[in-house]
Coordinates of C-alpha atoms in Angstrom, one line a residue:
M1 CA 100.1 178.0 76.1
R2 CA 98.8 176.6 72.8
A3 CA 97.3 173.1 73.1
R4 CA 98.6 170.2 70.9
L5 CA 97.9 166.5 70.7
P6 CA 100.2 164.8 73.2
D7 CA 102.4 161.7 72.7
I8 CA 100.9 158.5 74.1
A9 CA 102.6 157.6 77.3
P10 CA 104.6 154.3 77.4
A11 CA 103.2 151.3 79.2
G12 CA 103.0 151.9 83.0
S13 CA 103.1 155.7 82.9
P14 CA 100.3 158.2 82.7
A15 CA 99.6 160.0 79.5
T16 CA 99.4 163.8 79.5
A17 CA 95.9 164.7 78.4
P18 CA 95.6 167.4 75.8
R19 CA 93.2 170.2 76.0
T20 CA 91.0 168.3 73.5
F21 CA 90.8 165.3 75.8
L22 CA 90.3 166.7 79.3
R23 CA 88.2 163.8 80.4
A24 CA 88.7 161.4 83.3
A25 CA 90.3 158.1 82.4
L26 CA 89.1 155.2 84.4
A27 CA 90.7 151.7 84.2
I28 CA 89.0 148.4 84.6
A29 CA 90.6 146.2 87.2
V30 CA 89.9 142.6 86.7
L31 CA 90.7 140.7 89.9
L32 CA 90.6 136.9 89.8
A33 CA 88.4 135.2 92.3
A34 CA 91.5 134.3 94.3
C35 CA 91.9 138.0 95.0
S36 CA 88.5 139.6 95.1
G37 CA 84.9 138.4 95.5
E38 CA 85.9 134.8 96.0
P39 CA 82.9 132.5 96.9
D40 CA 83.2 130.9 100.3
P41 CA 83.6 127.2 99.8
A42 CA 81.8 126.6 103.1
T43 CA 78.7 128.3 101.9
T44 CA 78.7 128.1 98.1
P45 CA 77.5 124.8 96.8
A46 CA 79.2 123.1 93.8
R47 CA 77.0 123.6 90.7
D48 CA 76.3 121.5 87.7
P49 CA 79.0 122.2 85.2
D50 CA 76.4 122.6 82.4
A51 CA 74.5 125.3 84.4
S52 CA 75.2 129.0 84.3
A53 CA 75.8 129.0 88.1
E54 CA 73.7 132.1 88.5
G55 CA 72.8 133.3 92.0
Q56 CA 76.0 132.5 93.8
A57 CA 77.3 134.9 96.4
G58 CA 79.8 137.5 95.4
P59 CA 81.1 138.7 92.0
I60 CA 83.8 136.8 90.2
I61 CA 85.6 140.0 89.2
S62 CA 85.3 143.6 90.1
I63 CA 84.5 146.0 87.2
R64 CA 84.8 149.7 87.0
S65 CA 83.2 151.6 84.1
D66 CA 85.2 152.4 81.0
P67 CA 85.8 156.1 80.5
E68 CA 83.6 158.1 78.2
T69 CA 81.6 155.2 76.8
S70 CA 79.1 157.6 75.2
A71 CA 79.4 158.2 71.5
V72 CA 82.1 160.6 70.4
P73 CA 80.5 163.6 68.7
A74 CA 81.4 164.7 65.2
W75 CA 84.3 167.1 65.0
R76 CA 83.9 170.4 63.3
A77 CA 86.8 172.7 62.5
P78 CA 86.7 176.1 64.2
D79 CA 86.1 179.1 61.9
V80 CA 89.4 180.7 60.9
P81 CA 89.2 183.9 58.8
V82 CA 91.5 183.8 55.8
D83 CA 91.8 186.5 53.1
A84 CA 94.4 187.8 50.7
G85 CA 95.8 190.1 53.4
N86 CA 96.5 187.4 56.0
L87 CA 97.1 184.4 53.7
A88 CA 100.9 184.4 54.0
Q89 CA 100.6 184.9 57.8
R90 CA 98.1 182.0 58.1
K91 CA 100.4 179.7 56.2
Q92 CA 103.2 180.5 58.5
E93 CA 101.0 180.0 61.5
A94 CA 99.8 176.6 60.2
A95 CA 103.4 175.5 59.5
A96 CA 104.5 176.5 62.9
A97 CA 101.6 174.7 64.6
L98 CA 102.4 171.6 62.6
E99 CA 106.0 171.8 63.6
A100 CA 105.0 172.1 67.2
D101 CA 102.6 169.2 66.9
E102 CA 99.7 171.4 67.7
L103 CA 97.2 169.7 65.5
F104 CA 93.5 170.4 66.1
G105 CA 92.7 171.4 69.7
E106 CA 92.2 175.1 68.9
A107 CA 91.4 177.4 66.0
D108 CA 95.1 178.3 65.7
D109 CA 96.2 174.7 65.4
A110 CA 97.5 173.1 62.2
I111 CA 94.4 171.3 60.9
P112 CA 91.9 174.1 61.4
L113 CA 94.3 176.5 59.8
Y114 CA 95.0 174.3 56.8
L115 CA 91.4 173.5 56.3
A116 CA 90.6 177.2 56.2
L117 CA 93.6 177.9 53.9
R118 CA 92.4 175.0 51.6
E119 CA 89.0 176.6 51.5
H120 CA 90.5 180.0 50.5
A121 CA 93.3 178.7 48.2
P122 CA 92.4 175.2 47.0
A123 CA 95.2 175.1 44.5
D124 CA 98.0 176.1 46.9
A125 CA 100.5 173.2 46.9
D126 CA 102.0 174.3 50.2
V127 CA 98.6 174.1 51.9
A128 CA 97.9 170.7 50.4
T129 CA 101.2 169.4 51.5
G130 CA 100.8 170.8 55.0
L131 CA 97.3 169.4 55.4
E132 CA 98.6 166.0 54.3
R133 CA 101.4 166.1 56.8
A134 CA 99.0 167.2 59.6
L135 CA 96.6 164.3 58.7
G136 CA 99.5 161.8 58.8
A137 CA 100.6 163.1 62.2
V138 CA 97.1 162.9 63.7
L139 CA 96.7 159.3 62.4
Q140 CA 100.1 158.4 64.0
H141 CA 98.8 159.7 67.3
G142 CA 95.6 157.7 66.7
D143 CA 97.6 154.5 66.2
A144 CA 99.7 155.2 69.3
A145 CA 96.4 155.6 71.2
L146 CA 95.1 152.3 69.9
A147 CA 98.4 150.6 70.9
A148 CA 98.1 152.0 74.4
I149 CA 94.6 150.6 75.1
D150 CA 95.9 147.7 77.2
D151 CA 97.7 150.1 79.6
D152 CA 95.4 153.2 79.5
R153 CA 91.7 152.7 79.2
A154 CA 91.3 156.4 78.2
A155 CA 93.3 155.7 75.1
L156 CA 90.4 154.3 73.1
R157 CA 88.4 157.5 73.7
R158 CA 91.4 159.5 72.3
A159 CA 91.6 157.2 69.3
Q160 CA 87.9 157.7 68.7
E161 CA 88.2 161.5 68.9
I162 CA 91.1 161.4 66.5
A163 CA 88.9 159.3 64.2
A164 CA 86.3 162.0 64.3
V165 CA 88.9 164.6 63.1
A166 CA 90.2 162.3 60.4
R167 CA 86.7 161.6 59.2
E168 CA 86.1 165.4 58.8
V169 CA 89.4 166.0 57.1
A170 CA 89.6 163.3 54.5
P171 CA 86.9 160.6 54.9
E172 CA 87.7 159.0 51.5
R173 CA 91.5 158.7 52.1
E174 CA 92.6 155.1 52.2
A175 CA 94.7 155.6 55.3
V176 CA 91.8 157.2 57.1
V177 CA 89.4 154.4 56.1
E178 CA 91.9 151.8 57.4
Y179 CA 92.3 153.8 60.6
L180 CA 88.6 154.1 61.1
A181 CA 88.3 150.3 60.7
R182 CA 91.0 149.8 63.3
V183 CA 89.2 152.0 65.7
E184 CA 85.9 150.2 65.1
R185 CA 87.5 146.9 65.8
A186 CA 89.0 148.1 69.0
D187 CA 85.7 149.6 70.1
A188 CA 83.9 146.3 69.3
A189 CA 86.6 144.4 71.2
Q190 CA 86.0 146.5 74.3
Q191 CA 82.3 146.1 74.0
A192 CA 82.9 142.3 73.8
N193 CA 85.1 142.6 76.9
R194 CA 82.4 144.4 78.8
S195 CA 79.8 141.8 77.8
G196 CA 82.2 139.0 78.9
E197 CA 82.8 140.6 82.2
R198 CA 79.0 141.0 82.8
A199 CA 78.5 137.4 81.8
L200 CA 81.3 136.3 84.1
N201 CA 79.8 138.0 87.1
A202 CA 76.4 136.4 86.2
R203 CA 78.2 133.0 86.3
K204 CA 77.4 132.5 82.6
I205 CA 80.9 131.3 81.8
V206 CA 80.4 128.7 79.2
V207 CA 76.9 128.9 77.6
A208 CA 75.6 127.4 74.5
G209 CA 75.0 129.8 71.6
G210 CA 78.0 131.9 72.2
K211 CA 76.5 134.1 75.0
G212 CA 78.9 133.0 77.7
A213 CA 81.9 135.0 79.1
V214 CA 84.4 132.8 77.3
A215 CA 82.8 133.4 73.9
H216 CA 82.7 137.2 74.4
F217 CA 86.4 137.3 75.4
R218 CA 87.4 135.1 72.4
E219 CA 85.4 137.5 70.2
A220 CA 87.4 140.4 71.6
L221 CA 90.7 138.6 70.9
R222 CA 89.5 137.9 67.3
L223 CA 88.8 141.5 66.8
R224 CA 92.0 142.7 68.6
P225 CA 94.6 139.9 68.8
G226 CA 96.6 140.1 72.1
D227 CA 94.0 142.2 73.9
A228 CA 95.1 142.1 77.5
R229 CA 91.7 142.7 78.9
A230 CA 90.3 139.7 77.0
M231 CA 93.2 137.5 78.0
Q232 CA 92.7 138.6 81.6
G233 CA 89.0 137.8 81.3
L234 CA 89.7 134.3 80.0
A235 CA 92.0 133.8 82.9
A236 CA 89.3 134.9 85.3
A237 CA 86.8 132.6 83.6
E238 CA 89.2 129.7 83.8
S239 CA 89.8 130.5 87.5
A240 CA 86.0 130.6 88.1
L241 CA 85.6 127.1 86.6
I242 CA 88.5 125.8 88.6
R243 CA 87.0 127.3 91.7
Q244 CA 83.8 125.3 91.0
A245 CA 85.9 122.2 90.7
E246 CA 87.5 122.9 94.0
L247 CA 84.2 123.5 95.6
A248 CA 82.9 120.2 94.3
A249 CA 86.1 118.5 95.5
N250 CA 85.6 120.0 99.0
Q251 CA 82.2 118.3 99.0
D252 CA 83.8 115.0 98.0
D253 CA 82.1 115.2 94.5
Y254 CA 85.1 114.4 92.4
A255 CA 83.1 113.4 89.4
A256 CA 81.6 117.0 89.2
A257 CA 85.1 118.4 89.9
E258 CA 86.4 116.6 86.9
D259 CA 83.5 118.0 84.7
W260 CA 84.4 121.5 85.8
L261 CA 88.1 120.9 85.2
A262 CA 87.3 119.6 81.7
K263 CA 85.5 122.9 80.9
A264 CA 88.4 124.9 82.4
A265 CA 90.9 123.1 80.3
K266 CA 89.2 124.3 77.1
V267 CA 89.3 128.0 78.1
R268 CA 93.1 128.4 77.7
P269 CA 94.3 125.1 76.2
D270 CA 97.8 126.4 75.7
M271 CA 98.2 127.0 79.5
D272 CA 98.9 124.5 82.3
T273 CA 96.6 126.1 84.8
A274 CA 93.8 123.6 84.5
A275 CA 96.3 120.7 84.5
D276 CA 97.9 122.1 87.6
A277 CA 94.5 122.4 89.3
R278 CA 93.7 118.8 88.3
E279 CA 97.0 117.7 90.0
R280 CA 96.1 119.7 93.1
I281 CA 92.6 118.1 93.3
A282 CA 94.1 114.7 92.7
R283 CA 96.5 115.3 95.6
Q284 CA 93.6 116.5 97.7
R285 CA 91.6 113.5 96.8
A286 CA 94.5 111.2 97.6
S287 CA 95.0 113.1 100.9
R288 CA 91.3 112.8 101.6
V289 CA 91.3 109.1 100.9
G290 CA 94.4 108.7 103.1
N291 CA 92.8 110.8 105.9
L292 CA 89.6 108.7 105.8
R293 CA 91.7 105.6 106.0
D294 CA 93.6 107.0 109.0
L295 CA 90.4 108.1 110.7
G296 CA 89.0 104.6 110.3
L297 CA 92.1 103.0 111.7
A298 CA 92.1 105.5 114.6
A299 CA 88.5 104.5 115.3
L300 CA 89.6 100.9 115.5
T301 CA 92.1 101.7 118.2
R302 CA 89.1 102.9 120.2
E303 CA 87.2 99.8 119.2
D304 CA 84.6 102.1 117.6
L305 CA 83.6 99.9 114.7
D306 CA 80.6 102.0 113.8
A307 CA 82.7 105.1 113.3
A308 CA 85.3 103.1 111.3
R309 CA 82.5 101.8 109.0
R310 CA 81.2 105.3 108.4
H311 CA 84.7 106.4 107.4
L312 CA 84.9 103.4 105.1
A313 CA 81.5 104.2 103.5
T314 CA 82.7 107.7 102.6
L315 CA 86.1 106.5 101.4
L316 CA 84.4 104.0 99.1
R317 CA 82.2 106.8 97.6
I318 CA 85.1 109.1 96.8
A319 CA 88.1 106.8 96.1
P320 CA 88.9 105.3 92.7
A321 CA 87.8 101.8 92.2
G322 CA 90.1 99.3 93.9
D323 CA 91.9 102.0 95.9
P324 CA 94.3 100.3 98.3
A325 CA 93.3 102.6 101.2
A326 CA 89.8 101.3 101.0
V327 CA 90.9 97.8 100.7
E328 CA 93.2 98.2 103.7
L329 CA 90.5 99.9 105.9
R330 CA 87.9 97.3 105.0
R331 CA 90.3 94.5 106.0
Q332 CA 91.2 96.2 109.2
I333 CA 87.6 96.7 110.2
E334 CA 86.9 93.0 109.5
L335 CA 89.8 92.0 111.6
A336 CA 89.9 94.7 114.3
S337 CA 89.0 92.3 117.1
H338 CA 92.4 90.5 116.5
Y339 CA 94.5 93.5 117.5
G340 CA 93.4 94.4 121.0
L341 CA 94.7 97.8 121.9
F342 CA 97.1 97.9 119.0
R343 CA 96.4 98.9 115.5
P344 CA 98.0 98.0 112.2
G345 CA 100.9 100.3 111.3
Q346 CA 101.3 101.5 114.9
A347 CA 104.8 102.2 115.9
F348 CA 106.0 102.0 119.5
T349 CA 109.0 101.4 121.8
E350 CA 108.9 99.9 125.2
A351 CA 110.7 101.0 128.3
L352 CA 113.5 98.7 129.5
D353 CA 113.6 97.7 133.2
R354 CA 117.1 99.1 133.6
G355 CA 116.5 102.3 131.7
G356 CA 116.3 103.3 128.1
R357 CA 113.9 101.9 125.5
G358 CA 113.8 98.9 123.3
P359 CA 113.9 98.9 119.5
E360 CA 111.1 100.6 117.5
M361 CA 108.4 98.1 116.7
V362 CA 105.7 98.3 114.1
V363 CA 102.4 96.4 114.2
I364 CA 101.8 94.6 110.9
P365 CA 98.3 93.3 110.0
H366 CA 97.4 89.7 110.4
G367 CA 96.1 87.9 107.4
A368 CA 97.1 85.2 104.9
F369 CA 99.6 84.7 102.1
R370 CA 101.0 82.0 100.0
M371 CA 104.5 81.0 101.3
G372 CA 107.2 79.7 99.1
A373 CA 108.1 79.8 95.4
A374 CA 105.5 79.4 92.7
D375 CA 105.9 76.4 90.5
D376 CA 107.0 78.5 87.5
E377 CA 109.3 80.9 89.5
A378 CA 112.7 81.5 87.9
D379 CA 115.7 80.4 90.0
A380 CA 113.5 78.7 92.6
R381 CA 114.7 75.6 94.4
D382 CA 113.0 72.5 95.8
S383 CA 113.7 73.7 99.3
E384 CA 111.3 76.7 98.7
R385 CA 108.5 74.3 97.9
P386 CA 105.8 73.2 98.0
S387 CA 104.2 76.6 98.3
R388 CA 101.3 76.7 100.8
N389 CA 98.8 79.1 102.2
I390 CA 99.6 80.5 105.7
R391 CA 97.1 82.4 107.9
F392 CA 98.0 84.4 111.0
D393 CA 95.1 84.8 113.5
R394 CA 96.7 87.7 115.3
G395 CA 98.7 90.7 114.3
L396 CA 102.4 90.9 115.1
A397 CA 104.8 93.7 116.2
V398 CA 108.1 93.7 114.2
S399 CA 111.2 95.8 114.8
R400 CA 111.1 98.4 112.1
N401 CA 114.8 98.0 111.4
E402 CA 117.4 95.3 111.8
I403 CA 118.9 95.3 115.3
T404 CA 121.7 97.8 115.4
V405 CA 125.2 97.7 116.8
G406 CA 124.1 100.3 119.4
E407 CA 121.1 98.2 120.5
F408 CA 123.1 95.1 120.8
R409 CA 125.8 97.0 122.7
R410 CA 123.2 98.0 125.3
F411 CA 122.3 94.3 125.8
V412 CA 126.0 93.3 126.1
T413 CA 126.8 96.1 128.5
A414 CA 123.8 95.3 130.7
T415 CA 124.4 91.5 130.9
G416 CA 128.1 91.0 130.2
Y417 CA 127.0 88.6 127.5
E418 CA 129.9 87.2 125.3
A419 CA 128.8 86.6 121.7
R420 CA 130.0 83.7 119.7
A421 CA 132.6 85.6 117.6
T422 CA 133.9 87.3 120.7
R423 CA 134.5 83.9 122.5
R424 CA 136.2 82.3 119.5
G425 CA 138.1 85.4 118.4
H426 CA 137.2 85.6 114.7
S427 CA 134.5 86.0 112.1
T428 CA 134.1 86.2 108.4
V429 CA 134.6 89.6 106.7
Y430 CA 134.8 91.0 103.2
D431 CA 138.3 91.4 101.9
E432 CA 138.7 94.2 99.4
R433 CA 142.0 92.9 98.0
S434 CA 140.5 89.5 96.9
G435 CA 136.9 90.6 96.7
S436 CA 135.9 87.6 98.8
L437 CA 134.7 86.8 102.3
V438 CA 137.6 85.6 104.4
R439 CA 138.1 84.7 108.1
R440 CA 139.8 87.4 110.2
S441 CA 140.8 87.4 113.8
G442 CA 139.7 90.0 116.3
V443 CA 136.3 90.5 114.6
D444 CA 133.0 90.3 116.5
W445 CA 129.6 92.2 116.8
R446 CA 131.5 95.5 117.3
S447 CA 133.0 95.2 113.8
D448 CA 131.6 96.2 110.4
Y449 CA 131.5 94.1 107.2
A450 CA 135.3 94.7 106.6
G451 CA 136.3 94.1 110.2
K452 CA 136.6 97.8 111.2
P453 CA 134.8 99.4 114.1
A454 CA 131.1 99.6 113.3
G455 CA 128.9 102.7 113.9
D456 CA 126.0 102.3 116.3
Q457 CA 123.4 102.8 113.5
L458 CA 124.7 100.0 111.4
P459 CA 122.9 96.6 111.6
V460 CA 124.8 94.3 113.9
V461 CA 126.5 91.5 112.1
H462 CA 129.0 88.8 113.1
V463 CA 126.3 87.4 115.4
S464 CA 125.1 83.7 115.6
A465 CA 121.6 82.5 115.8
Q466 CA 122.1 81.9 119.5
D467 CA 123.4 85.5 120.0
A468 CA 120.2 86.8 118.3
A469 CA 117.9 84.6 120.5
A470 CA 119.8 85.7 123.6
Y471 CA 119.1 89.4 122.8
A472 CA 115.4 88.6 122.3
E473 CA 115.2 86.8 125.6
W474 CA 116.8 89.8 127.3
L475 CA 114.2 92.1 125.8
S476 CA 111.5 89.9 127.1
E477 CA 112.9 90.1 130.6
Q478 CA 113.3 93.8 130.5
T479 CA 109.8 94.6 129.1
G480 CA 107.7 91.8 130.6
H481 CA 106.4 91.0 127.0
E482 CA 107.4 88.1 124.8
Y483 CA 110.1 89.1 122.3
R484 CA 111.6 86.4 120.0
L485 CA 113.1 85.8 116.5
P486 CA 110.4 85.6 113.8
S487 CA 109.4 82.3 112.4
E488 CA 110.3 81.7 108.8
A489 CA 106.7 82.1 107.7
E490 CA 106.4 85.4 109.6
F491 CA 109.6 86.7 108.0
E492 CA 108.4 85.9 104.5
Y493 CA 104.9 87.4 105.3
M494 CA 106.5 90.7 106.4
L495 CA 109.0 90.6 103.5
R496 CA 106.3 90.2 100.9
A497 CA 104.0 92.8 102.6
G498 CA 101.1 91.8 100.4
S499 CA 103.0 90.9 97.2
Q500 CA 103.2 87.5 95.6
S501 CA 105.8 88.4 93.0
R502 CA 109.3 87.1 92.6
F503 CA 110.7 90.1 94.4
P504 CA 108.9 92.2 97.0
W505 CA 108.7 95.1 94.5
G506 CA 107.7 93.0 91.5
D507 CA 109.4 90.9 88.9
G508 CA 112.1 93.1 87.5
A509 CA 114.9 95.3 88.9
P510 CA 114.2 97.1 92.1
P511 CA 112.9 100.7 91.9
A512 CA 115.3 103.5 92.9
G513 CA 115.9 103.7 96.7
A514 CA 114.2 100.4 97.3
G515 CA 117.1 99.0 99.4
N516 CA 120.7 97.9 99.7
F517 CA 121.1 95.2 97.0
T518 CA 123.8 94.1 94.6
G519 CA 123.4 96.6 91.9
A520 CA 125.5 96.9 88.7
L521 CA 126.1 100.5 89.5
D522 CA 127.6 99.8 92.9
E523 CA 131.3 100.2 93.4
S524 CA 133.6 99.0 96.2
P525 CA 136.2 101.3 97.8
G526 CA 138.7 99.7 95.6
G527 CA 136.7 100.0 92.4
R528 CA 135.2 96.5 92.2
H529 CA 131.8 95.8 90.7
W530 CA 129.5 92.8 91.2
R531 CA 129.5 90.2 88.5
N532 CA 126.0 89.1 89.2
A533 CA 123.8 92.1 90.0
F534 CA 120.6 94.0 89.2
K535 CA 121.2 95.8 85.9
G536 CA 120.9 99.6 86.1
Y537 CA 120.5 99.7 89.9
G538 CA 122.8 101.4 92.4
D539 CA 122.3 102.2 96.1
D540 CA 125.5 104.1 97.0
A541 CA 126.5 101.4 99.4
W542 CA 129.1 98.6 99.5
G543 CA 128.6 96.7 102.7
P544 CA 125.7 97.2 105.1
A545 CA 124.2 100.7 105.3
R546 CA 122.7 102.6 108.3
V547 CA 119.4 101.1 109.1
G548 CA 116.4 102.9 107.6
S549 CA 118.4 104.4 104.8
Y550 CA 116.1 103.1 102.1
S551 CA 112.4 103.0 101.4
A552 CA 110.1 101.2 103.9
N553 CA 107.8 98.5 102.5
A554 CA 104.0 98.5 102.7
Y555 CA 104.2 97.4 106.4
R556 CA 106.6 100.3 107.1
L557 CA 109.5 98.0 107.7
H558 CA 113.0 98.6 106.4
D559 CA 115.7 96.4 104.8
L560 CA 113.8 93.0 104.9
A561 CA 115.0 92.2 101.3
G562 CA 118.4 93.8 101.5
N563 CA 121.1 95.3 103.7
V564 CA 121.8 92.1 105.8
S565 CA 120.2 88.7 105.7
E566 CA 118.6 87.7 109.0
W567 CA 118.3 84.8 111.4
V568 CA 114.9 83.3 112.0
A569 CA 113.8 80.8 114.7
D570 CA 113.2 77.8 112.4
C571 CA 115.5 74.8 112.1
W572 CA 116.5 74.0 108.6
H573 CA 114.4 71.5 106.6
D574 CA 115.0 70.6 103.0
S575 CA 111.5 71.5 102.0
Y576 CA 108.1 72.7 103.4
R577 CA 106.6 69.2 103.4
R578 CA 105.0 68.6 106.8
A579 CA 105.8 72.2 107.9
P580 CA 103.4 73.9 110.3
V581 CA 100.3 75.3 108.6
D582 CA 99.8 78.1 111.2
G583 CA 103.0 79.9 110.5
Q584 CA 104.7 78.9 113.8
A585 CA 108.5 78.2 113.8
W586 CA 109.4 74.7 112.7
I587 CA 111.8 73.6 115.5
N588 CA 113.5 70.3 116.2
P589 CA 115.1 70.3 119.7
G590 CA 118.8 70.4 119.4
C591 CA 119.0 71.1 115.7
A592 CA 122.3 72.3 114.5
D593 CA 121.3 74.3 111.4
K594 CA 119.0 77.3 111.4
V595 CA 117.3 79.3 108.6
V596 CA 118.6 82.5 107.2
R597 CA 116.1 84.7 105.2
G598 CA 116.2 87.9 103.2
G599 CA 118.8 89.1 100.8
S600 CA 121.9 91.2 101.8
W601 CA 124.2 93.8 100.4
A602 CA 126.2 91.0 98.9
S603 CA 123.4 88.6 97.8
S604 CA 122.9 87.8 94.1
P605 CA 119.5 88.8 92.6
E606 CA 118.5 85.1 92.9
Q607 CA 119.1 85.3 96.7
T608 CA 117.0 88.5 97.0
R609 CA 113.8 86.7 95.9
S610 CA 111.0 86.8 98.4
A611 CA 111.0 83.0 98.7
W612 CA 114.8 82.5 99.0
R613 CA 116.0 80.6 102.1
L614 CA 119.3 79.2 103.3
G615 CA 120.3 76.7 106.0
S616 CA 123.3 77.7 108.0
D617 CA 125.1 76.4 111.1
R618 CA 123.6 78.1 114.1
D619 CA 127.0 79.2 115.2
T620 CA 127.9 80.8 111.9
T621 CA 128.9 84.5 112.1
N622 CA 129.8 86.7 109.1
A623 CA 129.5 90.1 107.6
R624 CA 126.2 89.4 105.8
V625 CA 123.8 88.1 108.5
G626 CA 122.1 90.0 111.3
F627 CA 118.6 89.8 112.8
R628 CA 115.4 91.6 113.9
V629 CA 112.9 90.7 116.6
V630 CA 109.1 90.3 116.8
R631 CA 106.8 90.8 119.8
Q632 CA 103.5 89.0 120.5
I633 CA 100.5 91.4 120.8

């Protein structure tokens, strides 16, 4: 069978090698560090980003030799005898070989035949035309070989061998000169790729003077735009730099990690890889900071202050300046002796003497805050002033949520207690028809805001201050520990949770999911909207929502600023003048009016402020007021 130059196979399929190119084709496989030769973060130290990082274990990529990297020898046409007797036959043979795309592999292929014919009959127009067509065909095959370099590493060798043929046939022809230049550029690009891969494995990724891997791969792309091998090499270089950043981060050296990431970001600036790595490392850093904080807090529960201080020292070294986790842990270490066996943020429930468990409690940190409204606070009232500093000498356990209907039901079932609304047979509910709160018969703690049966996970409403205190007393009897209503100071302290702003979340509208407030986007079942509400806010609720439906505050407590307002232990006073300075409840024996704190689902923005307070008859029951309890620790 007569040999001919084959078509170049499409991407992803092998090419059929011609007799002229019976050489093994080896492909280079560039495997990113994540797949092959990845340094072990436990044993490979993070390096200076300006160093070449030589001497680290394992290659960054795996490299196999390019096929036939030796120089392609010059092509010489085989001798083909032509004389007057066989001239016509040779012309027919040449035309047939050209038609069959049998171009130069053997003496009876088109180009050797036409060259011999041209030597014998230089003026023959048919010979000149045939040779021109054969040259064009071989150049087309050469261009196809160049186009296949990304998928077939043997293609460059074929293109070079075709170049040798074209150079012998018509070295001065413009098409040949241009083709030879293309082959030269492709060859130089592959040489640059090889240099880049060697530099990459030598950890010379970014080196001054253009000798690093990145410079070599960019040179390959300059010579041959879109070169897949070069682009893959840049990806590997970027990956190696990111890996160094990860190694630095694993050693808590986030400054070095950022230096590595800055270098990685310049390798492929149009890609998001380095930015994604920066986000991952930032999350790792945040997680590490949080973990150190948690380790420190855990050490405090064991009363191991030395361990807690060691964790704090590491945290301060790796955390951004002013990180709240460091501030929190430092505060907890300083005040650890005030918590006994509890720890800040600890959640627990206690067994009840008659079975079951009490409400979930969360330990909030002791500390100090400024209670009341600031002198310049908008919508503040005289009853919220004068503001004053309050300090708590011990931590406090607070029910994470408002007491629910189900929890209050357990109390009533166990004791037979009759709540105020049950005894008098009515309470105040929301009336959809009028959009107002109205008195309705047959409503008590088992009812929701509209007087319908309430689900067990809703906060209990239609309870008086005395009902709330009775529930707390029952918990004390059942657990053997002191449960009570919070003092007004304790409530504002847990509501603010470290903030001193107008609202617990700041000075503007609440962030999404912050709580059940009066939002301009809220809509009642009948299509009503609030006239005085937070602009742009909605919480998908009209009336109290299930407890814990919205974000917890910094002390991991829910619904202090919204959902339902809450009874506290204090008697009502028109201002804070002569109020206790230690945060204890301000109680006058026999007082008729108690204090309600915290906004509700139906409170105006003004009434959702952290400093807002209201005096109400202790026997009042309605659809907006519930309660939560605290426990001494």
